[in-house]
Amino acid sequence: MRRAVVNALDFIEHDLAMDRAVAYAYLSAAADFEVSQVVDRTVGVHGVIEKGHFGRVADKPHAH
């Protein structure tokens, strides 16, 4: 979960040019984190961020 939050913060800060403190507040209020897998020591957590909250900026392809 921590890794998912840090990755989401990095994405919002660097790719969407939002101040990190504001990005943290946004994630706290508007993002959902979903556990997708917990089997045999394999764990998956995904942060779900609504693209519409960021307008056309979120539609640009990102190199990751």
Coordinates of C-alpha atoms in Angstrom, one line a residue:
M1 CA 0.0 0.0 0.0
R2 CA 2.8 2.4 0.8
R3 CA 4.5 1.7 -2.5
A4 CA 1.2 2.4 -4.3
V5 CA 0.8 5.7 -2.5
V6 CA 4.4 6.8 -3.2
N7 CA 4.1 5.8 -6.9
A8 CA 0.8 7.7 -7.2
L9 CA 2.4 10.8 -5.5
D10 CA 5.3 10.6 -7.9
F11 CA 3.0 10.4 -10.9
I12 CA 0.9 13.3 -9.9
E13 CA 3.8 15.5 -8.9
H14 CA 6.0 14.8 -11.9
D15 CA 3.6 14.0 -14.7
L16 CA 0.8 16.3 -13.7
A17 CA 3.0 19.1 -12.2
M18 CA 1.1 19.2 -8.9
D19 CA 2.8 20.2 -5.6
R20 CA 3.5 17.1 -3.6
A21 CA 1.6 18.3 -0.5
V22 CA -1.5 19.0 -2.7
A23 CA -1.1 15.7 -4.4
Y24 CA -1.1 13.9 -1.0
A25 CA -4.3 15.8 -0.1
Y26 CA -5.9 14.9 -3.4
L27 CA -5.1 11.2 -2.9
S28 CA -6.5 11.3 0.6
A29 CA -9.7 12.8 -0.6
A30 CA -10.3 11.5 -4.1
A31 CA -8.3 8.4 -5.0
D32 CA -9.2 4.8 -4.3
F33 CA -6.7 2.1 -3.6
E34 CA -7.7 -1.5 -4.4
V35 CA -6.1 -4.7 -3.3
S36 CA -6.0 -6.8 -6.4
Q37 CA -4.1 -9.9 -5.2
V38 CA -2.9 -11.5 -2.0
V39 CA -1.8 -15.0 -2.8
D40 CA 1.4 -16.9 -2.1
R41 CA 3.3 -13.8 -0.9
T42 CA 2.3 -12.0 -4.1
V43 CA 0.6 -8.7 -3.3
G44 CA -1.0 -6.2 -5.7
V45 CA -2.4 -2.8 -4.8
H46 CA -3.5 -0.3 -7.4
G47 CA -4.3 3.4 -7.0
V48 CA -7.3 4.5 -9.0
I49 CA -7.2 8.2 -10.0
E50 CA -10.0 9.8 -11.9
K51 CA -8.5 11.1 -15.2
G52 CA -11.4 13.6 -15.5
H53 CA -10.1 15.5 -12.4
F54 CA -7.1 16.6 -14.4
G55 CA -8.6 17.5 -17.8
R56 CA -6.6 16.9 -21.0
V57 CA -3.3 16.7 -19.2
A58 CA -4.1 13.2 -18.0
D59 CA -4.8 12.1 -21.6
K60 CA -1.2 12.6 -22.7
P61 CA 0.9 9.4 -23.0
H62 CA 3.5 9.0 -20.4
A63 CA 6.8 7.1 -20.6
H64 CA 7.2 4.9 -17.6

